[in-house]
PDB file of C-alpha atoms and ligand atoms in Angstrom:
ATOM      1  CA  MET C   1       0.860   8.346 -18.206  1.00 81.00           C
ATOM      2  CA  GLN C   2      -1.885   5.896 -19.563  1.00 79.00           C
ATOM      3  CA  GLU C   3       0.084   5.809 -22.945  1.00 77.00           C
ATOM      4  CA  PHE C   4       3.420   5.080 -21.144  1.00 78.00           C
ATOM      5  CA  ILE C   5       1.885   2.287 -19.219  1.00 76.00           C
ATOM      6  CA  ARG C   6       0.151   0.690 -22.328  1.00 73.00           C
ATOM      7  CA  SER C   7       3.130   0.830 -24.299  1.00 72.00           C
ATOM      8  CA  ASN C   8       5.425  -0.443 -21.830  1.00 69.00           C
ATOM      9  CA  TYR C   9       3.347  -3.163 -20.068  1.00 64.00           C
ATOM     10  CA  VAL C  10       4.674  -6.281 -22.001  1.00 50.00           C
ATOM     11  CA  ASP C  11       5.212  -9.774 -20.890  1.00 44.00           C
ATOM     12  CA  ASP C  12       8.083 -10.644 -22.723  1.00 45.00           C
ATOM     13  CA  TRP C  13      11.318 -10.323 -20.608  1.00 42.00           C
ATOM     14  CA  ASP C  14      13.534  -8.875 -22.925  1.00 44.00           C
ATOM     15  CA  ASP C  15      11.415  -5.837 -23.813  1.00 50.00           C
ATOM     16  CA  ARG C  16      11.352  -5.320 -20.216  1.00 48.00           C
ATOM     17  CA  HIS C  17      14.541  -4.375 -19.767  1.00 50.00           C
ATOM     18  CA  LEU C  18      15.440  -1.920 -22.387  1.00 50.00           C
ATOM     19  CA  ARG C  19      17.597   1.066 -21.217  1.00 50.00           C
ATOM     20  CA  VAL C  20      16.231   4.330 -20.410  1.00 48.00           C
ATOM     21  CA  GLY C  21      16.975   6.033 -23.876  1.00 52.00           C
ATOM     22  CA  GLN C  22      15.296   3.039 -25.858  1.00 56.00           C
ATOM     23  CA  THR C  23      11.754   4.027 -24.050  1.00 64.00           C
ATOM     24  CA  ASN C  24       9.647   6.949 -23.528  1.00 80.00           C
ATOM     25  CA  GLU C  25      10.488   7.609 -20.185  1.00 85.00           C
ATOM     26  CA  ALA C  26      11.453  10.878 -20.420  1.00 87.00           C
ATOM     27  CA  ASP C  27       8.183  12.245 -22.088  1.00 89.00           C
ATOM     28  CA  LEU C  28       6.400  10.293 -19.081  1.00 90.00           C
ATOM     29  CA  ILE C  29       8.783  11.950 -16.418  1.00 92.00           C
ATOM     30  CA  ASN C  30       8.373  15.480 -17.964  1.00 93.00           C
ATOM     31  CA  SER C  31       4.932  14.836 -17.795  1.00 92.00           C
ATOM     32  CA  VAL C  32       5.220  14.903 -14.174  1.00 92.00           C
ATOM     33  CA  LEU C  33       5.090  18.626 -12.799  1.00 92.00           C
ATOM     34  CA  PRO C  34       6.731  18.855  -9.440  1.00 93.00           C
ATOM     35  CA  SER C  35       5.119  21.549  -7.003  1.00 91.00           C
ATOM     36  CA  SER C  36       7.731  22.060  -4.664  1.00 92.00           C
ATOM     37  CA  CYS C  37      11.464  21.751  -4.163  1.00 94.00           C
ATOM     38  CA  PRO C  38      12.660  17.840  -2.725  1.00 91.00           C
ATOM     39  CA  TYR C  39      15.281  19.473  -0.728  1.00 91.00           C
ATOM     40  CA  CYS C  40      13.366  22.109   1.114  1.00 91.00           C
ATOM     41  CA  GLN C  41       9.859  22.145   0.074  1.00 90.00           C
ATOM     42  CA  SER C  42       9.757  25.640  -1.069  1.00 93.00           C
ATOM     43  CA  GLU C  43       7.493  26.272  -3.839  1.00 95.00           C
ATOM     44  CA  THR C  44       9.229  28.953  -5.702  1.00 96.00           C
ATOM     45  CA  ILE C  45      11.057  26.933  -8.110  1.00 96.00           C
ATOM     46  CA  ILE C  46      11.456  27.467 -12.045  1.00 96.00           C
ATOM     47  CA  ARG C  47      12.284  25.457 -15.210  1.00 96.00           C
ATOM     48  CA  LYS C  48      16.127  25.536 -15.861  1.00 95.00           C
ATOM     49  CA  GLY C  49      17.195  23.573 -19.135  1.00 94.00           C
ATOM     50  CA  MET C  50      17.455  19.775 -19.500  1.00 93.00           C
ATOM     51  CA  ASN C  51      19.529  17.182 -18.360  1.00 90.00           C
ATOM     52  CA  GLY C  52      21.475  14.736 -20.816  1.00 86.00           C
ATOM     53  CA  ASN C  53      18.740  12.233 -20.730  1.00 85.00           C
ATOM     54  CA  HIS C  54      16.209  15.296 -22.327  1.00 89.00           C
ATOM     55  CA  ILE C  55      14.559  15.367 -18.530  1.00 91.00           C
ATOM     56  CA  GLN C  56      13.594  18.800 -17.458  1.00 95.00           C
ATOM     57  CA  ARG C  57      15.572  20.445 -14.969  1.00 96.00           C
ATOM     58  CA  TYR C  58      14.260  23.134 -11.902  1.00 97.00           C
ATOM     59  CA  LEU C  59      15.917  25.320 -10.123  1.00 97.00           C
ATOM     60  CA  CYS C  60      14.957  26.259  -6.399  1.00 96.00           C
ATOM     61  CA  LYS C  61      14.884  29.704  -5.850  1.00 96.00           C
ATOM     62  CA  GLN C  62      15.212  29.175  -1.842  1.00 95.00           C
ATOM     63  CA  CYS C  63      17.691  26.565  -1.630  1.00 95.00           C
ATOM     64  CA  ASN C  64      19.395  27.009  -4.871  1.00 95.00           C
ATOM     65  CA  ARG C  65      19.553  23.400  -5.641  1.00 95.00           C
ATOM     66  CA  PHE C  66      18.709  21.474  -8.927  1.00 95.00           C
ATOM     67  CA  PHE C  67      16.832  18.951  -9.495  1.00 94.00           C
ATOM     68  CA  VAL C  68      14.323  16.620 -11.767  1.00 94.00           C
ATOM     69  CA  PRO C  69      10.982  15.221 -11.266  1.00 93.00           C
ATOM     70  CA  THR C  70      12.061  11.889 -10.136  1.00 92.00           C
ATOM     71  CA  THR C  71      14.701  13.247  -7.445  1.00 92.00           C
ATOM     72  CA  GLY C  72      13.963  11.784  -4.521  1.00 88.00           C
ATOM     73  CA  THR C  73      11.360   9.144  -5.631  1.00 89.00           C
ATOM     74  CA  ILE C  74      11.939   5.416  -5.899  1.00 85.00           C
ATOM     75  CA  PHE C  75      12.801   6.170  -9.493  1.00 87.00           C
ATOM     76  CA  ASP C  76      15.510   8.411  -8.754  1.00 84.00           C
ATOM     77  CA  GLU C  77      18.948   7.683 -10.425  1.00 68.00           C
ATOM     78  CA  HIS C  78      17.029   4.634 -12.196  1.00 64.00           C
ATOM     79  CA  LYS C  79      17.357   2.660  -9.073  1.00 66.00           C
ATOM     80  CA  ILE C  80      14.179   0.978 -10.143  1.00 72.00           C
ATOM     81  CA  SER C  81      13.109   1.542 -14.063  1.00 80.00           C
ATOM     82  CA  ILE C  82       9.812   2.926 -14.205  1.00 86.00           C
ATOM     83  CA  ARG C  83       8.555   0.321 -16.742  1.00 84.00           C
ATOM     84  CA  GLU C  84       9.819  -2.799 -14.336  1.00 83.00           C
ATOM     85  CA  TRP C  85       8.189  -1.030 -11.563  1.00 85.00           C
ATOM     86  CA  ILE C  86       4.662  -0.930 -13.123  1.00 87.00           C
ATOM     87  CA  SER C  87       4.932  -4.768 -14.119  1.00 84.00           C
ATOM     88  CA  TYR C  88       6.210  -5.883 -10.756  1.00 85.00           C
ATOM     89  CA  SER C  89       3.260  -3.773  -9.130  1.00 89.00           C
ATOM     90  CA  LEU C  90       0.622  -5.237 -11.471  1.00 86.00           C
ATOM     91  CA  ASN C  91       2.058  -8.568 -10.642  1.00 83.00           C
ATOM     92  CA  ILE C  92       1.655  -7.998  -6.699  1.00 85.00           C
ATOM     93  CA  LEU C  93      -1.845  -6.470  -7.336  1.00 85.00           C
ATOM     94  CA  ARG C  94      -2.980  -9.941  -9.245  1.00 80.00           C
ATOM     95  CA  TYR C  95      -1.696 -11.738  -5.875  1.00 70.00           C
ATOM     96  CA  VAL C  96       1.465 -12.784  -7.806  1.00 66.00           C
ATOM     97  CA  SER C  97       3.805 -13.560  -4.632  1.00 63.00           C
ATOM     98  CA  ILE C  98       7.111 -12.267  -4.899  1.00 61.00           C
ATOM     99  CA  THR C  99       8.725 -15.629  -5.064  1.00 62.00           C
ATOM    100  CA  ALA C 100       7.093 -16.071  -8.563  1.00 63.00           C
ATOM    101  CA  ASP C 101       7.650 -12.625  -9.713  1.00 61.00           C
ATOM    102  CA  SER C 102      11.319 -12.467  -8.892  1.00 63.00           C
ATOM    103  CA  TRP C 103      11.506 -16.128 -11.141  1.00 59.00           C
ATOM    104  CA  ASN C 104       9.127 -14.124 -13.823  1.00 62.00           C
ATOM    105  CA  ASN C 105      11.208 -11.377 -14.253  1.00 61.00           C
ATOM    106  CA  LYS C 106      14.672 -13.090 -13.595  1.00 60.00           C
ATOM    107  CA  ASN C 107      15.268 -10.707 -10.438  1.00 64.00           C
ATOM    108  CA  ASP C 108      16.727 -11.801  -7.444  1.00 68.00           C
ATOM    109  CA  PHE C 109      14.612 -12.394  -4.599  1.00 70.00           C
ATOM    110  CA  LYS C 110      16.324  -9.821  -2.577  1.00 72.00           C
ATOM    111  CA  THR C 111      15.522  -7.106  -5.509  1.00 74.00           C
ATOM    112  CA  SER C 112      11.844  -8.386  -4.987  1.00 77.00           C
ATOM    113  CA  ARG C 113      11.982  -7.817  -1.614  1.00 78.00           C
ATOM    114  CA  TYR C 114      13.474  -4.146  -1.738  1.00 80.00           C
ATOM    115  CA  TRP C 115      10.770  -3.269  -4.424  1.00 83.00           C
ATOM    116  CA  LEU C 116       7.959  -4.467  -2.054  1.00 85.00           C
ATOM    117  CA  GLN C 117       9.208  -2.415   0.617  1.00 86.00           C
ATOM    118  CA  LYS C 118       9.114   0.747  -1.853  1.00 87.00           C
ATOM    119  CA  LEU C 119       5.458  -0.324  -2.885  1.00 90.00           C
ATOM    120  CA  PHE C 120       4.600  -0.365   0.755  1.00 91.00           C
ATOM    121  CA  ALA C 121       6.283   3.236   1.091  1.00 90.00           C
ATOM    122  CA  VAL C 122       4.441   4.608  -1.720  1.00 93.00           C
ATOM    123  CA  LEU C 123       1.071   3.256  -0.937  1.00 95.00           C
ATOM    124  CA  GLU C 124       1.641   3.991   3.136  1.00 93.00           C
ATOM    125  CA  PRO C 125      -0.705   7.064   2.959  1.00 92.00           C
ATOM    126  CA  TYR C 126      -3.125   5.396   0.443  1.00 95.00           C
ATOM    127  CA  GLN C 127      -5.745   4.429   3.100  1.00 96.00           C
ATOM    128  CA  ALA C 128      -5.471   7.569   5.030  1.00 94.00           C
ATOM    129  CA  GLY C 129      -7.847   9.107   3.111  1.00 92.00           C
ATOM    130  CA  ILE C 130     -10.716   6.753   2.866  1.00 97.00           C
ATOM    131  CA  ILE C 131     -14.148   7.936   4.584  1.00 97.00           C
ATOM    132  CA  LEU C 132     -16.761   5.197   3.941  1.00 98.00           C
ATOM    133  CA  SER C 133     -20.381   6.437   4.275  1.00 97.00           C
ATOM    134  CA  GLY C 134     -23.809   5.694   3.612  1.00 97.00           C
ATOM    135  CA  LYS C 135     -24.396   1.671   4.349  1.00 96.00           C
ATOM    136  CA  VAL C 136     -21.042   0.610   5.950  1.00 97.00           C
ATOM    137  CA  THR C 137     -20.652  -3.535   6.320  1.00 97.00           C
ATOM    138  CA  LEU C 138     -17.993  -3.932   9.227  1.00 97.00           C
ATOM    139  CA  ASP C 139     -16.352  -7.524  10.527  1.00 96.00           C
ATOM    140  CA  GLU C 140     -13.321  -8.701  11.849  1.00 95.00           C
ATOM    141  CA  THR C 141     -11.230 -11.775  10.392  1.00 94.00           C
ATOM    142  CA  PHE C 142      -8.262 -13.477  11.816  1.00 91.00           C
ATOM    143  CA  TYR C 143      -5.009 -14.431  10.426  1.00 87.00           C
ATOM    144  CA  THR C 144      -2.786 -17.114  11.836  1.00 82.00           C
ATOM    145  CA  LEU C 145       0.407 -15.764  13.298  1.00 74.00           C
ATOM    146  CA  ARG C 146       3.723 -17.801  12.158  1.00 70.00           C
ATOM    147  CA  SER C 147       5.433 -19.334  15.403  1.00 66.00           C
ATOM    148  CA  GLY C 148       8.115 -17.175  15.115  1.00 66.00           C
ATOM    149  CA  ASP C 149       6.019 -14.033  15.413  1.00 66.00           C
ATOM    150  CA  ILE C 150       4.168 -14.949  18.343  1.00 66.00           C
ATOM    151  CA  GLU C 151       5.072 -12.851  21.395  1.00 67.00           C
ATOM    152  CA  LEU C 152       5.910 -14.789  24.408  1.00 69.00           C
ATOM    153  CA  LYS C 153       4.805 -14.252  27.831  1.00 71.00           C
ATOM    154  CA  PRO C 154       7.569 -12.577  30.217  1.00 75.00           C
ATOM    155  CA  ASP C 155       8.006 -16.165  31.368  1.00 78.00           C
ATOM    156  CA  GLY C 156       8.905 -17.455  27.981  1.00 73.00           C
ATOM    157  CA  THR C 157       6.056 -19.500  27.313  1.00 72.00           C
ATOM    158  CA  LYS C 158       3.374 -19.345  24.529  1.00 69.00           C
ATOM    159  CA  PRO C 159       0.131 -17.093  25.505  1.00 67.00           C
ATOM    160  CA  ARG C 160      -2.719 -19.224  25.997  1.00 65.00           C
ATOM    161  CA  GLY C 161      -6.396 -19.368  24.179  1.00 63.00           C
ATOM    162  CA  LEU C 162      -6.019 -19.532  20.383  1.00 53.00           C
ATOM    163  CA  SER C 163      -7.255 -15.853  19.740  1.00 65.00           C
ATOM    164  CA  MET C 164      -3.927 -14.448  20.958  1.00 70.00           C
ATOM    165  CA  ASN C 165      -2.294 -16.438  18.210  1.00 78.00           C
ATOM    166  CA  LYS C 166      -4.085 -14.645  15.601  1.00 86.00           C
ATOM    167  CA  MET C 167      -4.054 -11.087  14.169  1.00 89.00           C
ATOM    168  CA  CYS C 168      -7.137  -9.522  14.272  1.00 92.00           C
ATOM    169  CA  ILE C 169      -8.002  -7.353  10.987  1.00 95.00           C
ATOM    170  CA  GLY C 170     -10.901  -5.159  10.799  1.00 97.00           C
ATOM    171  CA  VAL C 171     -12.264  -4.671   7.416  1.00 97.00           C
ATOM    172  CA  ALA C 172     -15.133  -2.112   6.442  1.00 98.00           C
ATOM    173  CA  CYS C 173     -16.628  -1.378   3.078  1.00 97.00           C
ATOM    174  CA  ASP C 174     -19.464   0.678   1.541  1.00 96.00           C
ATOM    175  CA  THR C 175     -20.852   0.093  -1.761  1.00 94.00           C
ATOM    176  CA  GLN C 176     -17.676   1.574  -3.348  1.00 95.00           C
ATOM    177  CA  ASN C 177     -14.748   0.941  -1.257  1.00 97.00           C
ATOM    178  CA  ILE C 178     -13.082  -0.908   1.203  1.00 97.00           C
ATOM    179  CA  TYR C 179     -10.620   0.014   4.524  1.00 98.00           C
ATOM    180  CA  CYS C 180      -8.846  -2.382   6.220  1.00 97.00           C
ATOM    181  CA  VAL C 181      -6.646  -2.160   9.520  1.00 97.00           C
ATOM    182  CA  TYR C 182      -4.589  -4.630  11.351  1.00 94.00           C
ATOM    183  CA  GLU C 183      -6.285  -3.803  14.957  1.00 93.00           C
ATOM    184  CA  GLY C 184      -3.721  -6.358  16.921  1.00 88.00           C
ATOM    185  CA  GLN C 185      -3.378  -9.767  18.545  1.00 85.00           C
ATOM    186  CA  GLY C 186      -6.442 -11.290  19.818  1.00 86.00           C
ATOM    187  CA  LYS C 187     -10.005 -10.410  20.195  1.00 88.00           C
ATOM    188  CA  PRO C 188     -10.966  -6.774  18.998  1.00 92.00           C
ATOM    189  CA  SER C 189     -11.631  -4.134  21.899  1.00 92.00           C
ATOM    190  CA  GLN C 190     -14.028  -1.500  22.039  1.00 95.00           C
ATOM    191  CA  ARG C 191     -10.964   1.277  22.272  1.00 94.00           C
ATOM    192  CA  GLY C 192      -9.230  -0.675  19.338  1.00 94.00           C
ATOM    193  CA  THR C 193     -12.119  -0.704  17.191  1.00 96.00           C
ATOM    194  CA  MET C 194     -12.993   3.020  17.823  1.00 96.00           C
ATOM    195  CA  VAL C 195      -9.153   4.057  16.697  1.00 95.00           C
ATOM    196  CA  ALA C 196      -9.151   1.918  13.925  1.00 96.00           C
ATOM    197  CA  PHE C 197     -12.410   3.192  12.474  1.00 97.00           C
ATOM    198  CA  LYS C 198     -13.305   6.466  13.908  1.00 96.00           C
ATOM    199  CA  ASP C 199     -11.739   8.664  10.851  1.00 97.00           C
ATOM    200  CA  HIS C 200     -12.821   6.068   8.106  1.00 98.00           C
ATOM    201  CA  ILE C 201     -16.799   6.234   8.709  1.00 98.00           C
ATOM    202  CA  ALA C 202     -18.614   9.135   8.142  1.00 97.00           C
ATOM    203  CA  SER C 203     -20.759  10.124  11.286  1.00 96.00           C
ATOM    204  CA  GLY C 204     -24.581   9.282  10.780  1.00 96.00           C
ATOM    205  CA  SER C 205     -23.973   6.327   8.697  1.00 97.00           C
ATOM    206  CA  THR C 206     -25.623   3.048   8.991  1.00 97.00           C
ATOM    207  CA  LEU C 207     -23.149   0.603  10.497  1.00 97.00           C
ATOM    208  CA  ILE C 208     -24.340  -3.189   9.447  1.00 96.00           C
ATOM    209  CA  HIS C 209     -22.539  -5.674  11.576  1.00 95.00           C
ATOM    210  CA  ASP C 210     -22.982  -8.641  14.010  1.00 92.00           C
ATOM    211  CA  GLU C 211     -23.584  -8.295  17.758  1.00 85.00           C
ATOM    212  CA  GLU C 212     -19.916  -7.887  18.723  1.00 86.00           C
ATOM    213  CA  LYS C 213     -19.531  -5.610  21.797  1.00 90.00           C
ATOM    214  CA  ALA C 214     -16.574  -4.032  20.444  1.00 94.00           C
ATOM    215  CA  HIS C 215     -18.469  -1.822  18.216  1.00 96.00           C
ATOM    216  CA  LYS C 216     -20.436  -0.305  20.569  1.00 95.00           C
ATOM    217  CA  LYS C 217     -18.104   2.759  21.412  1.00 96.00           C
ATOM    218  CA  LEU C 218     -17.480   3.561  17.592  1.00 97.00           C
ATOM    219  CA  VAL C 219     -21.220   3.235  17.225  1.00 96.00           C
ATOM    220  CA  THR C 220     -21.872   5.807  19.704  1.00 96.00           C
ATOM    221  CA  THR C 221     -18.854   7.982  18.864  1.00 96.00           C
ATOM    222  CA  LEU C 222     -19.807   8.469  15.462  1.00 97.00           C
ATOM    223  CA  ASN C 223     -23.509   8.412  15.914  1.00 97.00           C
ATOM    224  CA  LEU C 224     -24.024   5.627  13.621  1.00 97.00           C
ATOM    225  CA  VAL C 225     -27.371   3.847  13.097  1.00 97.00           C
ATOM    226  CA  SER C 226     -26.602   0.369  14.186  1.00 96.00           C
ATOM    227  CA  GLU C 227     -28.111  -2.542  12.048  1.00 95.00           C
ATOM    228  CA  SER C 228     -26.740  -5.780  14.036  1.00 94.00           C
ATOM    229  CA  TYR C 229     -27.692  -9.415  13.144  1.00 93.00           C
ATOM    230  CA  ASN C 230     -27.271 -12.352  15.734  1.00 89.00           C
ATOM    231  CA  SER C 231     -24.025 -14.281  14.063  1.00 82.00           C
ATOM    232  CA  LYS C 232     -25.929 -17.790  14.550  1.00 83.00           C
ATOM    233  CA  ASP C 233     -28.875 -16.375  12.689  1.00 84.00           C
ATOM    234  CA  LEU C 234     -26.833 -15.445   9.591  1.00 82.00           C
ATOM    235  CA  LYS C 235     -25.350 -18.490   9.306  1.00 81.00           C
ATOM    236  CA  LEU C 236     -28.540 -20.152   8.594  1.00 82.00           C
ATOM    237  CA  LEU C 237     -29.275 -17.609   5.734  1.00 81.00           C
ATOM    238  CA  ASP C 238     -28.476 -18.072   1.955  1.00 82.00           C
ATOM    239  CA  ASP C 239     -25.186 -16.011   1.148  1.00 79.00           C
ATOM    240  CA  LYS C 240     -27.040 -14.100  -1.301  1.00 82.00           C
ATOM    241  CA  LYS C 241     -29.456 -12.968   1.354  1.00 85.00           C
ATOM    242  CA  ASN C 242     -26.625 -12.496   4.375  1.00 90.00           C
ATOM    243  CA  PRO C 243     -26.840  -8.466   5.007  1.00 92.00           C
ATOM    244  CA  LEU C 244     -22.737  -9.021   5.856  1.00 92.00           C
ATOM    245  CA  ARG C 245     -22.420 -10.656   2.268  1.00 92.00           C
ATOM    246  CA  ARG C 246     -20.073  -7.720   0.880  1.00 93.00           C
ATOM    247  CA  VAL C 247     -17.775  -7.856   4.031  1.00 95.00           C
ATOM    248  CA  ASN C 248     -17.591 -11.599   4.066  1.00 93.00           C
ATOM    249  CA  GLU C 249     -16.438 -11.390   0.153  1.00 92.00           C
ATOM    250  CA  VAL C 250     -14.100  -9.130   0.988  1.00 94.00           C
ATOM    251  CA  HIS C 251     -12.747 -11.395   3.849  1.00 94.00           C
ATOM    252  CA  ALA C 252     -12.468 -14.522   1.273  1.00 92.00           C
ATOM    253  CA  ARG C 253     -10.716 -12.358  -1.135  1.00 91.00           C
ATOM    254  CA  LEU C 254      -8.196 -11.065   1.427  1.00 92.00           C
ATOM    255  CA  LYS C 255      -7.328 -14.664   2.632  1.00 90.00           C
ATOM    256  CA  ASP C 256      -6.296 -15.315  -1.221  1.00 87.00           C
ATOM    257  CA  PHE C 257      -4.228 -12.488  -1.516  1.00 88.00           C
ATOM    258  CA  LEU C 258      -2.309 -13.102   2.016  1.00 87.00           C
ATOM    259  CA  ASN C 259      -1.922 -16.966   1.236  1.00 84.00           C
ATOM    260  CA  ALA C 260      -0.506 -15.588  -2.056  1.00 81.00           C
ATOM    261  CA  HIS C 261       2.563 -14.283   0.048  1.00 77.00           C
ATOM    262  CA  PRO C 262       2.816 -16.774   2.673  1.00 68.00           C
ATOM    263  CA  SER C 263       6.239 -15.789   4.000  1.00 68.00           C
ATOM    264  CA  PHE C 264       5.519 -12.407   5.212  1.00 68.00           C
ATOM    265  CA  ILE C 265       6.089 -11.266   8.696  1.00 72.00           C
ATOM    266  CA  ARG C 266       3.504 -10.004  11.328  1.00 76.00           C
ATOM    267  CA  ASP C 267       5.338  -6.452  10.868  1.00 82.00           C
ATOM    268  CA  GLU C 268       4.515  -6.346   7.010  1.00 88.00           C
ATOM    269  CA  LEU C 269       1.032  -7.243   7.400  1.00 91.00           C
ATOM    270  CA  PRO C 270      -0.092  -3.234   7.381  1.00 93.00           C
ATOM    271  CA  GLY C 271       1.893  -2.890   4.184  1.00 93.00           C
ATOM    272  CA  TYR C 272      -0.061  -5.630   2.609  1.00 93.00           C
ATOM    273  CA  LEU C 273      -3.553  -4.416   3.770  1.00 95.00           C
ATOM    274  CA  ASN C 274      -2.708  -1.192   2.135  1.00 96.00           C
ATOM    275  CA  VAL C 275      -1.703  -2.899  -1.091  1.00 94.00           C
ATOM    276  CA  PHE C 276      -5.025  -5.361  -0.834  1.00 94.00           C
ATOM    277  CA  ALA C 277      -7.027  -1.836  -0.330  1.00 96.00           C
ATOM    278  CA  PHE C 278      -5.619  -0.448  -3.173  1.00 95.00           C
ATOM    279  CA  ALA C 279      -6.183  -3.478  -5.484  1.00 93.00           C
ATOM    280  CA  MET C 280      -9.850  -3.915  -4.332  1.00 93.00           C
ATOM    281  CA  ASN C 281     -10.707  -0.143  -4.326  1.00 95.00           C
ATOM    282  CA  PRO C 282     -11.612   1.859  -7.869  1.00 94.00           C
ATOM    283  CA  PRO C 283     -10.341   3.131 -10.327  1.00 93.00           C
ATOM    284  CA  HIS C 284     -11.173  -0.676 -11.617  1.00 89.00           C
ATOM    285  CA  ASN C 285      -9.609   0.250 -14.817  1.00 88.00           C
ATOM    286  CA  LYS C 286      -5.826  -1.259 -14.912  1.00 86.00           C
ATOM    287  CA  LEU C 287      -4.391   1.874 -17.159  1.00 88.00           C
ATOM    288  CA  GLU C 288      -6.209   4.315 -14.321  1.00 91.00           C
ATOM    289  CA  LYS C 289      -4.986   1.969 -11.418  1.00 91.00           C
ATOM    290  CA  MET C 290      -1.473   2.412 -12.574  1.00 91.00           C
ATOM    291  CA  GLU C 291      -1.546   6.024 -13.053  1.00 93.00           C
ATOM    292  CA  VAL C 292      -3.056   6.561  -9.577  1.00 94.00           C
ATOM    293  CA  LEU C 293       0.296   4.209  -8.326  1.00 94.00           C
ATOM    294  CA  LEU C 294       2.585   6.321 -10.432  1.00 93.00           C
ATOM    295  CA  ASN C 295       1.386   9.609  -9.143  1.00 92.00           C
ATOM    296  CA  LEU C 296       1.522   8.553  -5.622  1.00 93.00           C
ATOM    297  CA  ALA C 297       5.224   7.364  -6.422  1.00 92.00           C
ATOM    298  CA  PHE C 298       6.131  10.582  -8.006  1.00 92.00           C
ATOM    299  CA  GLN C 299       4.798  12.087  -4.797  1.00 89.00           C
ATOM    300  CA  ASN C 300       6.909  10.097  -2.503  1.00 86.00           C
ATOM    301  CA  ARG C 301      10.317  11.401  -1.687  1.00 82.00           C
ATOM    302  CA  GLN C 302      11.404   8.912   0.989  1.00 72.00           C
ATOM    303  CA  ILE C 303      14.771   8.569  -0.354  1.00 64.00           C
ATOM    304  CA  ILE C 304      15.935  12.057   0.183  1.00 61.00           C
ATOM    305  CA  ARG C 305      14.260  11.461   3.819  1.00 60.00           C
ATOM    306  CA  TYR C 306      16.504   8.673   4.153  1.00 57.00           C
ATOM    307  CA  ARG C 307      19.502  10.461   2.919  1.00 58.00           C
ATOM    308  CA  ASP C 308      19.271  13.506   5.114  1.00 58.00           C
ATOM    309  CA  PHE C 309      18.759  11.061   7.994  1.00 52.00           C
ATOM    310  CA  TYR C 310      21.700   9.134   6.822  1.00 55.00           C
ATOM    311  CA  GLN C 311      23.751  12.407   6.486  1.00 59.00           C
ATOM    312  CA  ALA C 312      22.862  13.558   9.605  1.00 55.00           C
ATOM    313  CA  LYS C 313      24.089  10.668  11.205  1.00 51.00           C
ATOM    314  CA  SER C 314      27.558  10.502   9.603  1.00 51.00           C
ATOM    315  CA  LYS C 315      28.010  13.978  10.351  1.00 47.00           C
ATOM    316  CA  VAL C 316      28.027  13.016  14.224  1.00 43.00           C
ATOM    317  CA  VAL C 317      30.326  10.715  13.255  1.00 40.00           C
ATOM    318  CA  ASP C 318      32.595  13.154  11.399  1.00 37.00           C
ATOM    319  CA  ASP C 319      32.518  15.447  14.418  1.00 35.00           C
ATOM    320  CA  PHE C 320      34.307  12.680  16.371  1.00 32.00           C
TER     321      PHE C 320
HETATM  322 ZN1   ZN B 401      15.021  24.201  -2.320  1.00 50.97          ZN
END
């Protein structure tokens, strides 16, 4: 995979729009070994010849259907070419907005939006496995909602108080990784904080935080060693001596990242947070990172699920 990324990530647009047969895409696809059938998830699959594009075909012994490693993934039937996907993803990870990316790649804006949804889908499970340990720094940051995204009260007026117009994003980090999560509008709650972080911090870790009351339940539930600081005292400290320095730096990077995508809507925030965490966490080597992303993309077979859903729906219509 790294060889493919190296030879295909080029800045020149003409080079980027080569046809499948002109690249080593078939070799890359054949290097992916599917572990199960994309249609019925059975693991009794066998190799069965090559298709016209020199791509390995597989046969499922359970449902008798043929497939290739890209079946059901975002690369199925070349809706998205793998080389363009790599360059698109690298741009998003480098904080290039989708408006700028569609201009760079001469893709229209709608295509860029579509690809962004695919990137969100591929990275949706990414943060699920993150468990921070050791010294964990935790703090919330707030992002102002666009006026159209503010949920109005039943009487149609805007909620009072500045904090309700803000999205609360909880960020925790140890020395290696970060985990970030949208906690909802307004101030964090004890229950909200617990739900957001309980599966992502190892019990017994040390929690370095401010004296925010909302963290109490999390501390007791996970048996954390609490090391808390008064935020007024922290403001007087030199940045380098601030015990919350790591999380403060992540907040600053997150702000830059979200500002690079100013047109996003609230519902997309969790998707952007997954992309941000993926960009910030190891591996930091570009080739290794893209390899992880490609592997996630090959494992993600959402298109099949969507088709099944769609076929099930049209079948109901047929029955009428
Ligand atoms: Zn099958």
